[in-house]
Amino acid sequence: MAALLNSVRAFFTPQTFHVDQENPGDVVARENLLDRAMGAGRRRKSSEKLRAGRVPAEGLALVARDEDGHVIATVRLWNVEAGISREGRPVEALLLGPLAVDAAHEGKGIGSALMRAAIAEATRRGHGAVLLVGDAPYYERFGFFADKAQHLIMPGPFERSRFLALELKSGWLEGAAGLLVANGRRLSA
């Protein structure tokens, strides 16, 4: 019911934000937003182990800005190997997260707009699949389902029912099995 009300509210609310590429000046605002939205334990999550010491995938760090240019939402995608194929080759994929919207701006369709923009940009850049750990009822509307990730595992504890995948190219994850491993660019020292 809450999702339906948020959708109706977003439909009638004038769009007062725009999606943009994250820039270096957004770091403090992004980190503060994530701390508020995700809480103190956000850095202990299994997904964080894959992001630690890495930079997001090229062109796939997005923010939503309000009319004054302030960061009010964020999403980033990260390069990973999603196990190996039946032939024993690493399966290139993206890990999405975290997605966060400032509490003062929830229910306006900002999270959905960021998700659609991230998926579209990942598709445009030729990526084959996106994985995430999140609430299935929210992410299923974008095409994420647990069955596509059923033979993959995260490094560390995770809830199987919340480990979801979206194939951007049909059959990309077919036969993929094993542990997700970070393979994106490292942060500069």
PDB file of C-alpha atoms in Angstrom:
ATOM      1  CA  MET A   1       0.000   0.000   0.000  1.00  0.00           C
ATOM      2  CA  ALA A   2       2.816   2.426   0.856  1.00  0.00           C
ATOM      3  CA  ALA A   3       4.449   1.819  -2.539  1.00  0.00           C
ATOM      4  CA  LEU A   4       1.155   2.608  -4.281  1.00  0.00           C
ATOM      5  CA  LEU A   5       0.696   5.811  -2.285  1.00  0.00           C
ATOM      6  CA  ASN A   6       4.278   6.879  -3.043  1.00  0.00           C
ATOM      7  CA  SER A   7       3.692   6.245  -6.757  1.00  0.00           C
ATOM      8  CA  VAL A   8       0.517   8.336  -6.750  1.00  0.00           C
ATOM      9  CA  ARG A   9       2.250  11.089  -4.740  1.00  0.00           C
ATOM     10  CA  ALA A  10       5.221  11.092  -7.166  1.00  0.00           C
ATOM     11  CA  PHE A  11       2.858  11.359 -10.153  1.00  0.00           C
ATOM     12  CA  PHE A  12       1.222  14.507  -8.788  1.00  0.00           C
ATOM     13  CA  THR A  13       4.361  16.098  -7.340  1.00  0.00           C
ATOM     14  CA  PRO A  14       6.141  18.491  -9.692  1.00  0.00           C
ATOM     15  CA  GLN A  15       9.644  17.287 -10.525  1.00  0.00           C
ATOM     16  CA  THR A  16      12.025  19.407  -8.462  1.00  0.00           C
ATOM     17  CA  PHE A  17      15.203  17.435  -9.055  1.00  0.00           C
ATOM     18  CA  HIS A  18      17.487  16.342 -11.850  1.00  0.00           C
ATOM     19  CA  VAL A  19      19.820  13.360 -12.258  1.00  0.00           C
ATOM     20  CA  ASP A  20      23.468  14.176 -12.845  1.00  0.00           C
ATOM     21  CA  GLN A  21      26.916  12.564 -12.849  1.00  0.00           C
ATOM     22  CA  GLU A  22      28.561  12.638  -9.439  1.00  0.00           C
ATOM     23  CA  ASN A  23      31.551  14.977  -9.262  1.00  0.00           C
ATOM     24  CA  PRO A  24      34.432  15.289  -6.748  1.00  0.00           C
ATOM     25  CA  GLY A  25      32.637  18.143  -4.993  1.00  0.00           C
ATOM     26  CA  ASP A  26      29.790  15.772  -4.084  1.00  0.00           C
ATOM     27  CA  VAL A  27      31.855  13.472  -1.830  1.00  0.00           C
ATOM     28  CA  VAL A  28      31.052  15.074   1.537  1.00  0.00           C
ATOM     29  CA  ALA A  29      27.347  15.510   0.738  1.00  0.00           C
ATOM     30  CA  ARG A  30      27.119  11.924  -0.563  1.00  0.00           C
ATOM     31  CA  GLU A  31      28.840  10.422   2.477  1.00  0.00           C
ATOM     32  CA  ASN A  32      26.690  12.448   4.902  1.00  0.00           C
ATOM     33  CA  LEU A  33      23.546  11.371   3.041  1.00  0.00           C
ATOM     34  CA  LEU A  34      24.600   7.708   3.159  1.00  0.00           C
ATOM     35  CA  ASP A  35      25.372   7.948   6.894  1.00  0.00           C
ATOM     36  CA  ARG A  36      21.915   9.393   7.568  1.00  0.00           C
ATOM     37  CA  ALA A  37      20.053   6.976   5.293  1.00  0.00           C
ATOM     38  CA  MET A  38      21.975   3.746   5.989  1.00  0.00           C
ATOM     39  CA  GLY A  39      23.066   4.217   9.576  1.00  0.00           C
ATOM     40  CA  ALA A  40      26.309   3.551  11.360  1.00  0.00           C
ATOM     41  CA  GLY A  41      26.543  -0.102  10.266  1.00  0.00           C
ATOM     42  CA  ARG A  42      26.610   0.637   6.536  1.00  0.00           C
ATOM     43  CA  ARG A  43      30.348   0.044   6.235  1.00  0.00           C
ATOM     44  CA  ARG A  44      30.099  -3.473   7.692  1.00  0.00           C
ATOM     45  CA  LYS A  45      27.880  -4.861   4.929  1.00  0.00           C
ATOM     46  CA  SER A  46      29.156  -7.564   2.572  1.00  0.00           C
ATOM     47  CA  SER A  47      28.644  -5.277  -0.418  1.00  0.00           C
ATOM     48  CA  GLU A  48      31.020  -2.792   1.154  1.00  0.00           C
ATOM     49  CA  LYS A  49      33.801  -5.393   1.024  1.00  0.00           C
ATOM     50  CA  LEU A  50      33.500  -5.345  -2.766  1.00  0.00           C
ATOM     51  CA  ARG A  51      33.553  -1.541  -2.905  1.00  0.00           C
ATOM     52  CA  ALA A  52      36.397  -0.933  -0.445  1.00  0.00           C
ATOM     53  CA  GLY A  53      39.444   0.616  -2.078  1.00  0.00           C
ATOM     54  CA  ARG A  54      37.748   0.851  -5.492  1.00  0.00           C
ATOM     55  CA  VAL A  55      36.211   3.556  -7.612  1.00  0.00           C
ATOM     56  CA  PRO A  56      32.775   3.171  -9.206  1.00  0.00           C
ATOM     57  CA  ALA A  57      32.433   1.854 -12.737  1.00  0.00           C
ATOM     58  CA  GLU A  58      33.164   4.497 -15.364  1.00  0.00           C
ATOM     59  CA  GLY A  59      30.218   6.906 -15.720  1.00  0.00           C
ATOM     60  CA  LEU A  60      28.075   5.010 -13.221  1.00  0.00           C
ATOM     61  CA  ALA A  61      28.158   7.235 -10.126  1.00  0.00           C
ATOM     62  CA  LEU A  62      24.952   9.270 -10.236  1.00  0.00           C
ATOM     63  CA  VAL A  63      23.292  11.784  -7.962  1.00  0.00           C
ATOM     64  CA  ALA A  64      19.981  13.596  -7.877  1.00  0.00           C
ATOM     65  CA  ARG A  65      20.161  17.312  -7.193  1.00  0.00           C
ATOM     66  CA  ASP A  66      17.456  19.636  -5.946  1.00  0.00           C
ATOM     67  CA  GLU A  67      16.690  22.976  -7.605  1.00  0.00           C
ATOM     68  CA  ASP A  68      19.607  24.572  -5.725  1.00  0.00           C
ATOM     69  CA  GLY A  69      22.088  21.889  -6.858  1.00  0.00           C
ATOM     70  CA  HIS A  70      22.314  20.075  -3.517  1.00  0.00           C
ATOM     71  CA  VAL A  71      22.763  16.280  -3.529  1.00  0.00           C
ATOM     72  CA  ILE A  72      19.500  14.687  -2.368  1.00  0.00           C
ATOM     73  CA  ALA A  73      20.056  11.125  -3.607  1.00  0.00           C
ATOM     74  CA  THR A  74      22.870   8.882  -4.785  1.00  0.00           C
ATOM     75  CA  VAL A  75      23.519   5.586  -6.533  1.00  0.00           C
ATOM     76  CA  ARG A  76      26.776   4.005  -7.686  1.00  0.00           C
ATOM     77  CA  LEU A  77      27.626   0.852  -9.629  1.00  0.00           C
ATOM     78  CA  TRP A  78      30.854  -1.118  -9.236  1.00  0.00           C
ATOM     79  CA  ASN A  79      32.734  -3.546 -11.472  1.00  0.00           C
ATOM     80  CA  VAL A  80      32.725  -7.139 -10.216  1.00  0.00           C
ATOM     81  CA  GLU A  81      33.263 -10.635 -11.482  1.00  0.00           C
ATOM     82  CA  ALA A  82      30.036 -12.569 -10.913  1.00  0.00           C
ATOM     83  CA  GLY A  83      31.580 -15.985 -10.453  1.00  0.00           C
ATOM     84  CA  ILE A  84      32.667 -17.951 -13.487  1.00  0.00           C
ATOM     85  CA  SER A  85      30.897 -19.212 -16.588  1.00  0.00           C
ATOM     86  CA  ARG A  86      30.427 -22.882 -17.456  1.00  0.00           C
ATOM     87  CA  GLU A  87      33.584 -22.537 -19.545  1.00  0.00           C
ATOM     88  CA  GLY A  88      35.567 -21.296 -16.530  1.00  0.00           C
ATOM     89  CA  ARG A  89      35.817 -17.620 -17.557  1.00  0.00           C
ATOM     90  CA  PRO A  90      35.045 -14.742 -15.164  1.00  0.00           C
ATOM     91  CA  VAL A  91      31.595 -13.221 -15.748  1.00  0.00           C
ATOM     92  CA  GLU A  92      31.848  -9.417 -15.810  1.00  0.00           C
ATOM     93  CA  ALA A  93      28.975  -7.625 -14.065  1.00  0.00           C
ATOM     94  CA  LEU A  94      28.117  -4.576 -11.978  1.00  0.00           C
ATOM     95  CA  LEU A  95      27.173  -4.350  -8.309  1.00  0.00           C
ATOM     96  CA  LEU A  96      24.665  -1.598  -7.557  1.00  0.00           C
ATOM     97  CA  GLY A  97      24.719   0.247  -4.287  1.00  0.00           C
ATOM     98  CA  PRO A  98      24.092   1.897  -2.194  1.00  0.00           C
ATOM     99  CA  LEU A  99      20.982   3.701  -3.408  1.00  0.00           C
ATOM    100  CA  ALA A 100      19.837   6.364  -0.953  1.00  0.00           C
ATOM    101  CA  VAL A 101      17.401   9.273  -0.988  1.00  0.00           C
ATOM    102  CA  ASP A 102      17.379  12.025   1.618  1.00  0.00           C
ATOM    103  CA  ALA A 103      14.423  11.464   3.982  1.00  0.00           C
ATOM    104  CA  ALA A 104      13.066  14.950   3.252  1.00  0.00           C
ATOM    105  CA  HIS A 105      12.694  13.986  -0.426  1.00  0.00           C
ATOM    106  CA  GLU A 106      11.275  10.458  -0.190  1.00  0.00           C
ATOM    107  CA  GLY A 107       8.113   9.589  -2.098  1.00  0.00           C
ATOM    108  CA  LYS A 108       8.863  11.896  -5.036  1.00  0.00           C
ATOM    109  CA  GLY A 109      10.101   9.230  -7.450  1.00  0.00           C
ATOM    110  CA  ILE A 110      13.761  10.202  -7.026  1.00  0.00           C
ATOM    111  CA  GLY A 111      14.995   6.693  -6.194  1.00  0.00           C
ATOM    112  CA  SER A 112      13.117   5.284  -9.180  1.00  0.00           C
ATOM    113  CA  ALA A 113      14.531   7.973 -11.467  1.00  0.00           C
ATOM    114  CA  LEU A 114      18.068   7.202 -10.289  1.00  0.00           C
ATOM    115  CA  MET A 115      17.539   3.462 -10.805  1.00  0.00           C
ATOM    116  CA  ARG A 116      16.215   3.973 -14.328  1.00  0.00           C
ATOM    117  CA  ALA A 117      19.079   6.328 -15.173  1.00  0.00           C
ATOM    118  CA  ALA A 118      21.682   3.900 -13.787  1.00  0.00           C
ATOM    119  CA  ILE A 119      20.226   0.934 -15.680  1.00  0.00           C
ATOM    120  CA  ALA A 120      19.993   2.942 -18.905  1.00  0.00           C
ATOM    121  CA  GLU A 121      23.589   4.166 -18.611  1.00  0.00           C
ATOM    122  CA  ALA A 122      24.898   0.679 -17.767  1.00  0.00           C
ATOM    123  CA  THR A 123      23.064  -0.664 -20.820  1.00  0.00           C
ATOM    124  CA  ARG A 124      24.396   2.147 -23.012  1.00  0.00           C
ATOM    125  CA  ARG A 125      27.940   1.334 -21.857  1.00  0.00           C
ATOM    126  CA  GLY A 126      27.514  -2.312 -22.876  1.00  0.00           C
ATOM    127  CA  HIS A 127      27.400  -4.019 -19.469  1.00  0.00           C
ATOM    128  CA  GLY A 128      25.729  -7.414 -19.282  1.00  0.00           C
ATOM    129  CA  ALA A 129      24.204  -7.606 -15.791  1.00  0.00           C
ATOM    130  CA  VAL A 130      23.642  -5.728 -12.547  1.00  0.00           C
ATOM    131  CA  LEU A 131      23.522  -7.353  -9.105  1.00  0.00           C
ATOM    132  CA  LEU A 132      22.438  -5.903  -5.762  1.00  0.00           C
ATOM    133  CA  VAL A 133      21.392  -6.768  -2.248  1.00  0.00           C
ATOM    134  CA  GLY A 134      18.055  -5.132  -1.475  1.00  0.00           C
ATOM    135  CA  ASP A 135      14.326  -5.435  -0.932  1.00  0.00           C
ATOM    136  CA  ALA A 136      12.857  -7.602  -3.690  1.00  0.00           C
ATOM    137  CA  PRO A 137       9.435  -5.877  -3.701  1.00  0.00           C
ATOM    138  CA  TYR A 138      11.130  -2.542  -4.488  1.00  0.00           C
ATOM    139  CA  TYR A 139      13.683  -3.766  -7.052  1.00  0.00           C
ATOM    140  CA  GLU A 140      11.466  -6.240  -8.935  1.00  0.00           C
ATOM    141  CA  ARG A 141       9.757  -3.305 -10.698  1.00  0.00           C
ATOM    142  CA  PHE A 142      13.107  -2.651 -12.405  1.00  0.00           C
ATOM    143  CA  GLY A 143      13.546  -6.296 -13.434  1.00  0.00           C
ATOM    144  CA  PHE A 144      15.722  -7.577 -10.555  1.00  0.00           C
ATOM    145  CA  PHE A 145      15.010 -11.129  -9.384  1.00  0.00           C
ATOM    146  CA  ALA A 146      16.684 -13.612  -7.041  1.00  0.00           C
ATOM    147  CA  ASP A 147      16.630 -16.519  -9.508  1.00  0.00           C
ATOM    148  CA  LYS A 148      19.243 -14.839 -11.747  1.00  0.00           C
ATOM    149  CA  ALA A 149      21.692 -14.777  -8.795  1.00  0.00           C
ATOM    150  CA  GLN A 150      20.860 -18.179  -7.332  1.00  0.00           C
ATOM    151  CA  HIS A 151      24.287 -19.722  -8.017  1.00  0.00           C
ATOM    152  CA  LEU A 152      26.285 -16.669  -6.937  1.00  0.00           C
ATOM    153  CA  ILE A 153      27.423 -15.753  -3.434  1.00  0.00           C
ATOM    154  CA  MET A 154      28.582 -12.586  -1.727  1.00  0.00           C
ATOM    155  CA  PRO A 155      31.821 -12.378   0.282  1.00  0.00           C
ATOM    156  CA  GLY A 156      30.520 -12.500   3.848  1.00  0.00           C
ATOM    157  CA  PRO A 157      27.030 -12.815   5.267  1.00  0.00           C
ATOM    158  CA  PHE A 158      24.051 -11.902   3.075  1.00  0.00           C
ATOM    159  CA  GLU A 159      20.372 -12.773   2.832  1.00  0.00           C
ATOM    160  CA  ARG A 160      19.822 -15.051  -0.186  1.00  0.00           C
ATOM    161  CA  SER A 161      16.295 -13.698  -0.812  1.00  0.00           C
ATOM    162  CA  ARG A 162      17.689 -10.134  -1.037  1.00  0.00           C
ATOM    163  CA  PHE A 163      20.484 -10.989  -3.501  1.00  0.00           C
ATOM    164  CA  LEU A 164      19.015  -9.965  -6.856  1.00  0.00           C
ATOM    165  CA  ALA A 165      20.148  -9.642 -10.453  1.00  0.00           C
ATOM    166  CA  LEU A 166      19.057  -7.967 -13.666  1.00  0.00           C
ATOM    167  CA  GLU A 167      20.394  -9.148 -17.013  1.00  0.00           C
ATOM    168  CA  LEU A 168      20.980  -6.238 -19.365  1.00  0.00           C
ATOM    169  CA  LYS A 169      21.904  -8.758 -22.052  1.00  0.00           C
ATOM    170  CA  SER A 170      19.695 -11.841 -22.228  1.00  0.00           C
ATOM    171  CA  GLY A 171      21.366 -14.966 -20.829  1.00  0.00           C
ATOM    172  CA  TRP A 172      24.396 -13.058 -19.482  1.00  0.00           C
ATOM    173  CA  LEU A 173      24.298 -14.811 -16.091  1.00  0.00           C
ATOM    174  CA  GLU A 174      23.198 -18.193 -17.418  1.00  0.00           C
ATOM    175  CA  GLY A 175      25.525 -20.787 -15.913  1.00  0.00           C
ATOM    176  CA  ALA A 176      27.393 -18.212 -13.796  1.00  0.00           C
ATOM    177  CA  ALA A 177      28.348 -19.629 -10.406  1.00  0.00           C
ATOM    178  CA  GLY A 178      30.650 -18.731  -7.553  1.00  0.00           C
ATOM    179  CA  LEU A 179      31.822 -15.825  -5.451  1.00  0.00           C
ATOM    180  CA  LEU A 180      31.519 -12.162  -6.420  1.00  0.00           C
ATOM    181  CA  VAL A 181      34.967 -10.582  -6.629  1.00  0.00           C
ATOM    182  CA  ALA A 182      35.796  -6.887  -7.022  1.00  0.00           C
ATOM    183  CA  ASN A 183      37.686  -6.128 -10.215  1.00  0.00           C
ATOM    184  CA  GLY A 184      37.179  -2.418 -10.743  1.00  0.00           C
ATOM    185  CA  ARG A 185      39.793   0.296 -10.735  1.00  0.00           C
ATOM    186  CA  ARG A 186      41.556   0.849  -7.420  1.00  0.00           C
ATOM    187  CA  LEU A 187      41.592   4.176  -5.606  1.00  0.00           C
ATOM    188  CA  SER A 188      44.791   6.110  -6.112  1.00  0.00           C
ATOM    189  CA  ALA A 189      47.172   6.036  -3.167  1.00  0.00           C
TER     190      ALA A 189
END
